[in-house]
Amino acid sequence: MKEKLMRFMYGRYGSDELNIVLLIVSVILNLLSPAGSIFRGLGMVCICYAIYRMFSKNIYKRRQENAKILPYVSFIKAKLKNKGQAKLFMCPKCKRTLRVPKGRGKISINCPCGEVLKRKS
Ligand SMILES: [Zn+2]
């Protein structure tokens, strides 16, 4: 049985961060919206898209889709990991997560890509 499943999944994409985000969004939409509403339908579309991505054989295209959402996922992960000691910003140019100490007033943050952000920490 396990070997059959392995053979079926061979050459297919599998799961990634975008699939997890799609499943979380669909669960939230299904829990918060009443039955028969458009949001519940949208949740089902998210689930169907996640399943389609999982069994897709076009791995290159699925990786490109995942790469678009990866900076946002890592930013959210860093926000959840951060326990209030630092303030996190996302560079609008390169989407890198920038970490600065909290409570320093208005500061300018230099991103390694050359972008300068003026934000309140
Ligand atoms: Zn940058």
mmCIF file with all atom_site columns, C-alpha atoms and ligand atoms in Angstrom:
data_model
loop_
_atom_site.group_PDB
_atom_site.id
_atom_site.type_symbol
_atom_site.label_atom_id
_atom_site.label_alt_id
_atom_site.label_comp_id
_atom_site.label_asym_id
_atom_site.label_entity_id
_atom_site.label_seq_id
_atom_site.pdbx_PDB_ins_code
_atom_site.Cartn_x
_atom_site.Cartn_y
_atom_site.Cartn_z
_atom_site.occupancy
_atom_site.B_iso_or_equiv
_atom_site.pdbx_formal_charge
_atom_site.auth_seq_id
_atom_site.auth_comp_id
_atom_site.auth_asym_id
_atom_site.auth_atom_id
_atom_site.pdbx_PDB_model_num
ATOM   1   C  CA . MET A 1 1   ? 0.000   0.000  0.000   1.00 0.00 ? 1   MET A CA 1
ATOM   2   C  CA . LYS A 1 2   ? 2.746   2.429  1.033   1.00 0.00 ? 2   LYS A CA 1
ATOM   3   C  CA . GLU A 1 3   ? 4.744   1.493  -2.068  1.00 0.00 ? 3   GLU A CA 1
ATOM   4   C  CA . LYS A 1 4   ? 1.697   2.100  -4.295  1.00 0.00 ? 4   LYS A CA 1
ATOM   5   C  CA . LEU A 1 5   ? 1.263   5.581  -2.809  1.00 0.00 ? 5   LEU A CA 1
ATOM   6   C  CA . MET A 1 6   ? 4.982   6.289  -3.243  1.00 0.00 ? 6   MET A CA 1
ATOM   7   C  CA . ARG A 1 7   ? 4.771   5.223  -6.892  1.00 0.00 ? 7   ARG A CA 1
ATOM   8   C  CA . PHE A 1 8   ? 1.693   7.429  -7.398  1.00 0.00 ? 8   PHE A CA 1
ATOM   9   C  CA . MET A 1 9   ? 3.392   10.460 -5.850  1.00 0.00 ? 9   MET A CA 1
ATOM   10  C  CA . TYR A 1 10  ? 6.622   9.966  -7.816  1.00 0.00 ? 10  TYR A CA 1
ATOM   11  C  CA . GLY A 1 11  ? 7.262   13.054 -9.995  1.00 0.00 ? 11  GLY A CA 1
ATOM   12  C  CA . ARG A 1 12  ? 4.459   14.992 -8.339  1.00 0.00 ? 12  ARG A CA 1
ATOM   13  C  CA . TYR A 1 13  ? 4.990   18.207 -6.431  1.00 0.00 ? 13  TYR A CA 1
ATOM   14  C  CA . GLY A 1 14  ? 3.689   17.395 -2.938  1.00 0.00 ? 14  GLY A CA 1
ATOM   15  C  CA . SER A 1 15  ? 3.107   20.016 -0.259  1.00 0.00 ? 15  SER A CA 1
ATOM   16  C  CA . ASP A 1 16  ? 4.785   23.346 0.488   1.00 0.00 ? 16  ASP A CA 1
ATOM   17  C  CA . GLU A 1 17  ? 4.231   26.629 2.331   1.00 0.00 ? 17  GLU A CA 1
ATOM   18  C  CA . LEU A 1 18  ? 1.668   27.943 -0.190  1.00 0.00 ? 18  LEU A CA 1
ATOM   19  C  CA . ASN A 1 19  ? -0.416  24.776 0.212   1.00 0.00 ? 19  ASN A CA 1
ATOM   20  C  CA . ILE A 1 20  ? -0.368  25.197 3.997   1.00 0.00 ? 20  ILE A CA 1
ATOM   21  C  CA . VAL A 1 21  ? -1.440  28.864 3.641   1.00 0.00 ? 21  VAL A CA 1
ATOM   22  C  CA . LEU A 1 22  ? -4.246  27.829 1.250   1.00 0.00 ? 22  LEU A CA 1
ATOM   23  C  CA . LEU A 1 23  ? -5.482  25.183 3.696   1.00 0.00 ? 23  LEU A CA 1
ATOM   24  C  CA . ILE A 1 24  ? -5.376  27.614 6.661   1.00 0.00 ? 24  ILE A CA 1
ATOM   25  C  CA . VAL A 1 25  ? -7.289  30.242 4.629   1.00 0.00 ? 25  VAL A CA 1
ATOM   26  C  CA . SER A 1 26  ? -9.897  27.677 3.585   1.00 0.00 ? 26  SER A CA 1
ATOM   27  C  CA . VAL A 1 27  ? -10.380 26.461 7.185   1.00 0.00 ? 27  VAL A CA 1
ATOM   28  C  CA . ILE A 1 28  ? -10.797 30.071 8.400   1.00 0.00 ? 28  ILE A CA 1
ATOM   29  C  CA . LEU A 1 29  ? -13.246 30.893 5.587   1.00 0.00 ? 29  LEU A CA 1
ATOM   30  C  CA . ASN A 1 30  ? -15.266 27.734 6.254   1.00 0.00 ? 30  ASN A CA 1
ATOM   31  C  CA . LEU A 1 31  ? -15.430 28.310 10.011  1.00 0.00 ? 31  LEU A CA 1
ATOM   32  C  CA . LEU A 1 32  ? -16.310 32.004 9.923   1.00 0.00 ? 32  LEU A CA 1
ATOM   33  C  CA . SER A 1 33  ? -18.832 32.117 7.089   1.00 0.00 ? 33  SER A CA 1
ATOM   34  C  CA . PRO A 1 34  ? -22.412 30.836 7.188   1.00 0.00 ? 34  PRO A CA 1
ATOM   35  C  CA . ALA A 1 35  ? -23.424 27.873 5.032   1.00 0.00 ? 35  ALA A CA 1
ATOM   36  C  CA . GLY A 1 36  ? -24.150 28.750 1.418   1.00 0.00 ? 36  GLY A CA 1
ATOM   37  C  CA . SER A 1 37  ? -22.209 32.031 1.417   1.00 0.00 ? 37  SER A CA 1
ATOM   38  C  CA . ILE A 1 38  ? -19.687 32.986 -1.258  1.00 0.00 ? 38  ILE A CA 1
ATOM   39  C  CA . PHE A 1 39  ? -16.804 32.821 1.262   1.00 0.00 ? 39  PHE A CA 1
ATOM   40  C  CA . ARG A 1 40  ? -17.471 29.143 1.884   1.00 0.00 ? 40  ARG A CA 1
ATOM   41  C  CA . GLY A 1 41  ? -17.278 28.571 -1.869  1.00 0.00 ? 41  GLY A CA 1
ATOM   42  C  CA . LEU A 1 42  ? -14.015 30.502 -1.904  1.00 0.00 ? 42  LEU A CA 1
ATOM   43  C  CA . GLY A 1 43  ? -12.718 28.198 0.849   1.00 0.00 ? 43  GLY A CA 1
ATOM   44  C  CA . MET A 1 44  ? -13.572 25.181 -1.290  1.00 0.00 ? 44  MET A CA 1
ATOM   45  C  CA . VAL A 1 45  ? -11.741 26.751 -4.246  1.00 0.00 ? 45  VAL A CA 1
ATOM   46  C  CA . CYS A 1 46  ? -8.671  27.152 -1.984  1.00 0.00 ? 46  CYS A CA 1
ATOM   47  C  CA . ILE A 1 47  ? -8.830  23.464 -1.001  1.00 0.00 ? 47  ILE A CA 1
ATOM   48  C  CA . CYS A 1 48  ? -9.231  22.377 -4.642  1.00 0.00 ? 48  CYS A CA 1
ATOM   49  C  CA . TYR A 1 49  ? -6.275  24.533 -5.698  1.00 0.00 ? 49  TYR A CA 1
ATOM   50  C  CA . ALA A 1 50  ? -4.129  23.091 -2.874  1.00 0.00 ? 50  ALA A CA 1
ATOM   51  C  CA . ILE A 1 51  ? -5.003  19.537 -3.984  1.00 0.00 ? 51  ILE A CA 1
ATOM   52  C  CA . TYR A 1 52  ? -4.294  20.424 -7.624  1.00 0.00 ? 52  TYR A CA 1
ATOM   53  C  CA . ARG A 1 53  ? -0.884  21.862 -6.641  1.00 0.00 ? 53  ARG A CA 1
ATOM   54  C  CA . MET A 1 54  ? -0.069  18.781 -4.559  1.00 0.00 ? 54  MET A CA 1
ATOM   55  C  CA . PHE A 1 55  ? -0.622  16.336 -7.438  1.00 0.00 ? 55  PHE A CA 1
ATOM   56  C  CA . SER A 1 56  ? 0.756   18.595 -10.158 1.00 0.00 ? 56  SER A CA 1
ATOM   57  C  CA . LYS A 1 57  ? 3.675   17.343 -12.223 1.00 0.00 ? 57  LYS A CA 1
ATOM   58  C  CA . ASN A 1 58  ? 4.757   20.842 -13.301 1.00 0.00 ? 58  ASN A CA 1
ATOM   59  C  CA . ILE A 1 59  ? 7.233   21.209 -10.440 1.00 0.00 ? 59  ILE A CA 1
ATOM   60  C  CA . TYR A 1 60  ? 8.994   24.271 -11.893 1.00 0.00 ? 60  TYR A CA 1
ATOM   61  C  CA . LYS A 1 61  ? 5.771   26.309 -12.035 1.00 0.00 ? 61  LYS A CA 1
ATOM   62  C  CA . ARG A 1 62  ? 4.688   25.209 -8.525  1.00 0.00 ? 62  ARG A CA 1
ATOM   63  C  CA . ARG A 1 63  ? 8.097   26.280 -7.141  1.00 0.00 ? 63  ARG A CA 1
ATOM   64  C  CA . GLN A 1 64  ? 7.737   29.698 -8.803  1.00 0.00 ? 64  GLN A CA 1
ATOM   65  C  CA . GLU A 1 65  ? 4.295   30.137 -7.204  1.00 0.00 ? 65  GLU A CA 1
ATOM   66  C  CA . ASN A 1 66  ? 5.703   29.136 -3.820  1.00 0.00 ? 66  ASN A CA 1
ATOM   67  C  CA . ALA A 1 67  ? 8.678   31.511 -4.149  1.00 0.00 ? 67  ALA A CA 1
ATOM   68  C  CA . LYS A 1 68  ? 6.268   34.464 -4.456  1.00 0.00 ? 68  LYS A CA 1
ATOM   69  C  CA . ILE A 1 69  ? 4.671   33.790 -1.081  1.00 0.00 ? 69  ILE A CA 1
ATOM   70  C  CA . LEU A 1 70  ? 7.814   32.626 0.776   1.00 0.00 ? 70  LEU A CA 1
ATOM   71  C  CA . PRO A 1 71  ? 9.002   36.116 1.963   1.00 0.00 ? 71  PRO A CA 1
ATOM   72  C  CA . TYR A 1 72  ? 5.575   36.804 3.498   1.00 0.00 ? 72  TYR A CA 1
ATOM   73  C  CA . VAL A 1 73  ? 5.489   33.392 5.212   1.00 0.00 ? 73  VAL A CA 1
ATOM   74  C  CA . SER A 1 74  ? 8.964   33.919 6.687   1.00 0.00 ? 74  SER A CA 1
ATOM   75  C  CA . PHE A 1 75  ? 7.932   37.427 7.853   1.00 0.00 ? 75  PHE A CA 1
ATOM   76  C  CA . ILE A 1 76  ? 4.852   36.021 9.631   1.00 0.00 ? 76  ILE A CA 1
ATOM   77  C  CA . LYS A 1 77  ? 6.969   33.224 11.160  1.00 0.00 ? 77  LYS A CA 1
ATOM   78  C  CA . ALA A 1 78  ? 9.490   35.812 12.436  1.00 0.00 ? 78  ALA A CA 1
ATOM   79  C  CA . LYS A 1 79  ? 6.604   37.914 13.855  1.00 0.00 ? 79  LYS A CA 1
ATOM   80  C  CA . LEU A 1 80  ? 5.225   34.887 15.716  1.00 0.00 ? 80  LEU A CA 1
ATOM   81  C  CA . LYS A 1 81  ? 8.689   33.933 17.000  1.00 0.00 ? 81  LYS A CA 1
ATOM   82  C  CA . ASN A 1 82  ? 9.450   37.513 18.121  1.00 0.00 ? 82  ASN A CA 1
ATOM   83  C  CA . LYS A 1 83  ? 8.332   38.008 21.728  1.00 0.00 ? 83  LYS A CA 1
ATOM   84  C  CA . GLY A 1 84  ? 8.326   41.807 21.800  1.00 0.00 ? 84  GLY A CA 1
ATOM   85  C  CA . GLN A 1 85  ? 12.078  42.510 22.074  1.00 0.00 ? 85  GLN A CA 1
ATOM   86  C  CA . ALA A 1 86  ? 12.416  43.685 18.493  1.00 0.00 ? 86  ALA A CA 1
ATOM   87  C  CA . LYS A 1 87  ? 10.323  45.326 15.819  1.00 0.00 ? 87  LYS A CA 1
ATOM   88  C  CA . LEU A 1 88  ? 10.160  43.684 12.430  1.00 0.00 ? 88  LEU A CA 1
ATOM   89  C  CA . PHE A 1 89  ? 9.774   45.389 9.077   1.00 0.00 ? 89  PHE A CA 1
ATOM   90  C  CA . MET A 1 90  ? 9.595   44.032 5.559   1.00 0.00 ? 90  MET A CA 1
ATOM   91  C  CA . CYS A 1 91  ? 11.648  45.736 2.881   1.00 0.00 ? 91  CYS A CA 1
ATOM   92  C  CA . PRO A 1 92  ? 9.247   46.842 0.120   1.00 0.00 ? 92  PRO A CA 1
ATOM   93  C  CA . LYS A 1 93  ? 11.923  46.330 -2.528  1.00 0.00 ? 93  LYS A CA 1
ATOM   94  C  CA . CYS A 1 94  ? 13.415  42.888 -1.787  1.00 0.00 ? 94  CYS A CA 1
ATOM   95  C  CA . LYS A 1 95  ? 10.813  41.562 0.744   1.00 0.00 ? 95  LYS A CA 1
ATOM   96  C  CA . ARG A 1 96  ? 13.532  40.768 3.291   1.00 0.00 ? 96  ARG A CA 1
ATOM   97  C  CA . THR A 1 97  ? 12.617  40.739 6.999   1.00 0.00 ? 97  THR A CA 1
ATOM   98  C  CA . LEU A 1 98  ? 14.468  43.515 8.866   1.00 0.00 ? 98  LEU A CA 1
ATOM   99  C  CA . ARG A 1 99  ? 14.846  43.278 12.650  1.00 0.00 ? 99  ARG A CA 1
ATOM   100 C  CA . VAL A 1 100 ? 15.502  46.406 14.741  1.00 0.00 ? 100 VAL A CA 1
ATOM   101 C  CA . PRO A 1 101 ? 15.503  46.966 18.531  1.00 0.00 ? 101 PRO A CA 1
ATOM   102 C  CA . LYS A 1 102 ? 12.272  48.333 19.974  1.00 0.00 ? 102 LYS A CA 1
ATOM   103 C  CA . GLY A 1 103 ? 11.810  51.767 21.579  1.00 0.00 ? 103 GLY A CA 1
ATOM   104 C  CA . ARG A 1 104 ? 14.458  53.828 19.750  1.00 0.00 ? 104 ARG A CA 1
ATOM   105 C  CA . GLY A 1 105 ? 12.050  56.375 18.279  1.00 0.00 ? 105 GLY A CA 1
ATOM   106 C  CA . LYS A 1 106 ? 12.129  57.266 14.613  1.00 0.00 ? 106 LYS A CA 1
ATOM   107 C  CA . ILE A 1 107 ? 15.091  55.583 12.920  1.00 0.00 ? 107 ILE A CA 1
ATOM   108 C  CA . SER A 1 108 ? 16.328  54.905 9.424   1.00 0.00 ? 108 SER A CA 1
ATOM   109 C  CA . ILE A 1 109 ? 16.840  51.242 8.573   1.00 0.00 ? 109 ILE A CA 1
ATOM   110 C  CA . ASN A 1 110 ? 19.332  50.242 5.899   1.00 0.00 ? 110 ASN A CA 1
ATOM   111 C  CA . CYS A 1 111 ? 18.436  47.095 4.017   1.00 0.00 ? 111 CYS A CA 1
ATOM   112 C  CA . PRO A 1 112 ? 21.296  45.064 2.446   1.00 0.00 ? 112 PRO A CA 1
ATOM   113 C  CA . CYS A 1 113 ? 19.657  45.669 -0.946  1.00 0.00 ? 113 CYS A CA 1
ATOM   114 C  CA . GLY A 1 114 ? 20.320  49.432 -0.638  1.00 0.00 ? 114 GLY A CA 1
ATOM   115 C  CA . GLU A 1 115 ? 16.796  50.526 0.335   1.00 0.00 ? 115 GLU A CA 1
ATOM   116 C  CA . VAL A 1 116 ? 16.541  52.951 3.297   1.00 0.00 ? 116 VAL A CA 1
ATOM   117 C  CA . LEU A 1 117 ? 13.369  52.831 5.388   1.00 0.00 ? 117 LEU A CA 1
ATOM   118 C  CA . LYS A 1 118 ? 12.413  55.553 7.860   1.00 0.00 ? 118 LYS A CA 1
ATOM   119 C  CA . ARG A 1 119 ? 10.201  53.955 10.501  1.00 0.00 ? 119 ARG A CA 1
ATOM   120 C  CA . LYS A 1 120 ? 9.283   54.300 14.158  1.00 0.00 ? 120 LYS A CA 1
ATOM   121 C  CA . SER A 1 121 ? 10.709  51.476 16.276  1.00 0.00 ? 121 SER A CA 1
HETATM 122 ZN ZN . ZN  B 2 .   ? 15.683  45.280 0.695   1.00 0.00 ? 1   ZN  B ZN 1
#
